[in-house]
């Protein structure tokens, strides 16, 4: 399964590493630290920047202001700026961990993140009490930068490395789960905190955050061999579309652990499954049985019928647990989002999911009934077309006649001025006439658009300058105000 594209504001891992070295440059290279701050601001103009990077730049910027402009601005101003950065630092970290129905304490969430307790106290004082002293804030700034370096920058791996490690840890978890199910003695509970399977889950959690679930964890879970077994005999089949008890027992602890860690996990997983239902590759059989003449090997990886039927069985199980409240795997699942995703992808698979919703919620089924009928009719019509050769070909003459019919309808409804008729007559070109070079040149002379010399044209990636040069999107230094390193 190809890796999904990851949109980041930096152009390469080398640029990411360079900015890290700038932000943590030692004296006397303070100009590099300011360059790092302004590069992060350029990243923010391109897209979303991870909160840890934004906070690092904030601490570095205020420390530079403190060092070079001491005496120009009051200590009260510095205390206000330091305190604001600290508040955003602590809040940004703990807010991402709020995944329960009821809000948890900031101190409890900070403890889970191994955030020093006095950081929380400093944030509380700056929010509700007197501003902390300048010396305390300066010390806190240095320790916060060290904490960010130890817990983000130093442990942040490249995207391919994270994917590989997540795949390895999931394989470890799966193998341990299978061994436990086959062990008659079962000496260790796999859900115990000190069990190897739980250690594998903790390692996976450390490699992910709410922003990377769709990019790394979900795609690996949907690879062959994880949520969908490699062996086709272990996959779900029609008409029941049930999941085996072994499969549920294997993945239930993982779902519950991830669901309790990330509040968006359920919705991201459902969205990832729905993305696998490619409309163009769906076998258009209402029964769900694919055309036996269709070669499974010609389909893209992971797109076999048995693979998609097993994912459908997972969605049906999520729906069942949502309504029955039995063995709930995704407590934060949003049923409205699931329904919208199914309706946007009218396939035989999503149709099965909608029918499951109707089974457990007849009142909602009354509103879904017209949509299900439409999907059924659409799939039936598609099924009648056995081959693209059966579709009649459209000629240029057919298209011209259709255009004239449409024009006649428009004129009949809205009318047409004499000027519009003259313009239409002057611009009408016979479908069988091919413009010569002279005709094209004539059109160019009256337009600002010019044809590029075909002999000089070379293909280049979209968004690059002539010659394939990637433009620099850095924020010019002079746009951020005067240089703060000038005393």
XYZ file of C-alpha atoms in Angstrom, residues 162-457:
296
model
C 8.265 6.127 11.870
C 6.184 4.107 9.407
C 8.674 1.253 9.568
C 8.826 1.288 13.356
C 5.021 1.433 13.702
C 4.728 -1.548 11.367
C 7.293 -3.477 13.412
C 5.561 -2.703 16.720
C 2.149 -3.667 15.330
C 3.629 -6.928 14.066
C 5.089 -7.534 17.525
C 1.717 -6.857 19.138
C -0.042 -9.185 16.685
C 2.470 -12.012 17.184
C 2.252 -11.739 20.980
C -1.543 -11.785 20.825
C -1.536 -14.929 18.702
C 0.930 -16.637 21.031
C -1.241 -15.819 24.028
C -4.362 -17.238 22.381
C -2.517 -20.495 21.596
C -0.886 -20.789 25.029
C -2.970 -23.170 27.174
C -1.346 -21.937 30.385
C -1.622 -18.221 29.600
C 0.766 -17.235 32.347
C 0.556 -13.482 31.690
C -2.438 -11.294 31.016
C -1.770 -9.484 27.711
C -3.568 -6.409 29.066
C -1.281 -6.072 32.080
C 0.791 -2.900 32.055
C 4.069 -4.825 32.160
C 3.124 -7.275 29.397
C 5.132 -7.204 26.135
C 1.996 -6.405 24.099
C 1.267 -3.327 26.206
C 4.876 -2.224 25.830
C 4.439 -2.460 22.056
C 1.282 -0.325 22.272
C 3.080 2.299 24.377
C 5.850 2.448 21.788
C 3.288 2.990 19.011
C 1.626 5.753 21.027
C 4.976 7.475 21.533
C 5.497 7.559 17.751
C 2.134 9.168 17.003
C 0.092 12.189 17.941
C -3.397 13.371 16.892
C -1.919 15.119 13.857
C -0.177 12.019 12.455
C -2.836 9.341 12.952
C -4.128 9.645 9.374
C -0.618 9.806 7.972
C 1.100 6.932 9.752
C -0.865 4.717 12.137
C -4.147 4.307 10.207
C -2.498 3.409 6.850
C -0.381 0.718 8.532
C -3.397 -0.739 10.356
C -5.167 -1.038 6.998
C -2.321 -2.912 5.344
C -2.759 -6.607 4.614
C -1.921 -8.672 7.658
C -3.301 -6.410 10.369
C -7.028 -5.562 10.565
C -7.458 -7.631 7.406
C -5.776 -11.055 7.740
C -3.381 -12.129 5.027
C -5.081 -15.471 4.551
C -8.308 -15.107 2.578
C -9.931 -17.971 4.484
C -9.743 -15.837 7.646
C -11.477 -12.875 6.008
C -15.162 -12.015 6.106
C -17.512 -13.425 3.482
C -21.031 -12.834 2.260
C -23.778 -12.823 3.238
C -23.082 -12.601 6.988
C -19.998 -10.338 6.868
C -19.014 -11.326 10.396
C -15.616 -11.003 12.042
C -14.041 -14.047 13.628
C -13.763 -14.146 17.405
C -9.989 -14.553 17.140
C -9.750 -11.370 15.078
C -11.896 -9.416 17.546
C -9.990 -10.742 20.548
C -6.699 -9.770 18.931
C -7.531 -6.158 18.058
C -10.055 -5.165 20.745
C -7.382 -4.230 23.371
C -5.560 -2.119 20.774
C -8.727 -0.271 19.737
C -9.683 0.442 23.316
C -6.196 1.672 24.193
C -5.940 3.965 21.179
C -9.520 5.179 21.597
C -8.689 6.197 25.154
C -5.497 7.947 24.050
C -6.713 9.925 21.026
C -10.246 11.253 20.841
C -10.039 11.422 17.031
C -8.876 7.818 16.567
C -12.344 6.389 15.851
C -13.278 8.984 13.258
C -9.843 8.806 11.614
C -10.030 5.014 11.394
C -13.519 5.070 9.850
C -12.421 7.744 7.364
C -9.384 5.642 6.454
C -11.553 2.574 5.835
C -14.011 4.532 3.694
C -11.104 5.844 1.612
C -10.396 2.255 0.563
C -13.781 1.999 -1.150
C -12.787 3.343 -4.524
C -15.963 3.848 -6.565
C -14.292 3.048 -9.889
C -12.941 -0.276 -8.633
C -16.126 -1.533 -6.984
C -17.574 -4.703 -8.512
C -21.087 -3.554 -9.321
C -23.015 -6.536 -8.001
C -25.777 -5.892 -5.518
C -25.116 -9.267 -3.948
C -21.528 -8.168 -3.377
C -20.076 -11.031 -5.438
C -17.454 -9.870 -7.889
C -17.367 -10.747 -11.565
C -15.520 -14.111 -11.831
C -13.937 -12.957 -15.091
C -12.187 -10.140 -13.284
C -8.597 -11.066 -12.475
C -7.773 -10.336 -8.828
C -4.132 -9.785 -9.736
C -4.997 -6.840 -11.971
C -6.386 -4.833 -9.046
C -4.277 -2.527 -6.996
C -2.764 -3.855 -3.787
C -5.268 -4.226 -0.940
C -8.227 -3.692 -3.267
C -9.354 -7.319 -3.595
C -13.001 -8.093 -2.925
C -12.215 -10.149 0.197
C -10.139 -7.280 1.575
C -12.948 -4.765 1.098
C -15.556 -7.159 2.491
C -13.502 -7.547 5.672
C -13.284 -3.781 6.079
C -17.047 -3.642 5.557
C -17.419 -6.192 8.352
C -15.371 -3.937 10.645
C -17.655 -0.982 9.894
C -20.718 -3.129 10.528
C -19.227 -4.219 13.856
C -18.590 -0.573 14.830
C -22.225 0.240 14.017
C -23.477 -2.737 16.013
C -21.393 -1.860 19.096
C -22.470 1.782 18.781
C -26.155 0.877 19.094
C -25.962 -2.146 21.408
C -23.219 -0.704 23.676
C -21.633 -4.170 23.756
C -17.848 -4.445 23.457
C -17.546 -0.791 22.475
C -14.311 -0.323 20.559
C -14.656 3.312 19.463
C -16.402 5.293 22.183
C -15.883 8.605 20.370
C -17.290 7.415 17.030
C -19.455 10.070 15.332
C -22.298 8.253 13.568
C -23.162 11.332 11.490
C -19.673 11.323 9.976
C -19.910 7.600 9.235
C -23.254 8.059 7.474
C -21.974 11.009 5.467
C -18.915 9.034 4.374
C -21.081 6.101 3.249
C -23.475 8.340 1.322
C -20.603 10.122 -0.411
C -19.214 6.766 -1.613
C -22.173 4.804 -3.039
C -20.746 1.286 -3.344
C -22.003 -2.189 -2.553
C -19.840 -2.069 0.579
C -21.142 1.188 1.994
C -24.651 0.065 1.079
C -24.192 -2.907 3.421
C -23.146 -0.558 6.203
C -26.200 1.642 5.663
C -28.460 -1.400 5.794
C -26.894 -2.305 9.146
C -27.740 1.177 10.446
C -31.326 0.705 9.270
C -31.470 -2.628 11.089
C -30.528 -1.089 14.445
C -32.212 2.313 13.980
C -35.501 1.917 12.034
C -36.457 5.550 12.662
C -33.276 6.758 11.023
C -33.780 4.112 8.351
C -36.936 5.871 7.164
C -34.849 8.923 6.293
C -32.096 6.818 4.744
C -34.479 4.730 2.638
C -34.561 7.095 -0.413
C -30.765 7.251 -0.480
C -30.397 3.475 -0.235
C -32.899 3.018 -3.080
C -30.957 5.499 -5.187
C -27.669 3.684 -4.502
C -29.262 0.336 -5.323
C -30.628 1.677 -8.609
C -27.319 3.316 -9.488
C -25.385 0.118 -8.865
C -27.922 -1.904 -10.838
C -27.564 0.431 -13.817
C -23.813 0.154 -13.624
C -24.113 -3.609 -13.513
C -25.980 -3.575 -16.829
C -22.914 -2.164 -18.564
C -20.687 -5.206 -18.886
C -17.983 -3.519 -20.883
C -16.985 -0.010 -21.842
C -17.331 -1.102 -25.473
C -21.072 -1.336 -24.864
C -21.208 2.413 -24.279
C -22.007 4.183 -27.592
C -19.220 6.454 -28.779
C -19.927 10.172 -29.094
C -18.721 11.914 -32.239
C -17.979 15.617 -32.691
C -21.221 15.920 -34.665
C -23.195 14.415 -31.770
C -21.657 16.913 -29.377
C -22.388 19.862 -31.692
C -26.020 18.821 -32.062
C -26.324 18.535 -28.273
C -24.817 22.000 -27.864
C -27.312 23.482 -30.351
C -30.184 21.824 -28.464
C -28.979 23.294 -25.187
C -28.590 26.747 -26.777
C -32.122 26.554 -28.150
C -33.471 25.753 -24.697
C -31.593 28.659 -23.158
C -32.874 31.068 -25.825
C -36.411 29.822 -25.334
C -36.266 30.447 -21.590
C -34.209 33.613 -21.325
C -34.159 35.062 -24.842
C -31.086 36.418 -26.556
C -30.107 39.928 -27.668
C -29.081 40.783 -31.200
C -25.584 41.522 -29.974
C -25.297 38.081 -28.410
C -26.417 36.476 -31.666
C -23.793 38.348 -33.665
C -21.113 37.391 -31.165
C -22.220 33.763 -31.274
C -22.192 33.741 -35.109
C -18.758 35.300 -35.292
C -17.264 32.799 -32.850
C -18.943 29.651 -34.235
C -16.481 27.140 -35.663
C -17.438 24.043 -37.578
C -16.626 20.853 -35.693
C -14.826 19.377 -38.707
C -12.588 22.450 -39.187
C -9.140 22.288 -37.612
C -7.539 25.686 -36.911
C -4.311 26.261 -38.755
C -1.264 27.947 -37.270
C -2.307 31.206 -38.855
C -5.717 31.027 -37.196
C -4.116 30.399 -33.817
C -1.767 33.319 -34.294
C -4.753 35.469 -35.153
C -6.480 34.502 -31.913
C -3.289 35.168 -29.978
C -3.057 38.700 -31.294
C -6.353 39.585 -29.636
C -5.616 37.833 -26.347
C -3.146 38.236 -23.515
C -2.587 34.467 -23.558
C 0.259 33.301 -25.776
C 1.204 29.829 -26.928
C 4.611 28.724 -25.670
C 7.116 27.797 -28.351
C 6.646 24.038 -28.675
C 10.351 23.531 -29.449
C 11.376 25.260 -26.214
C 8.740 23.666 -23.966
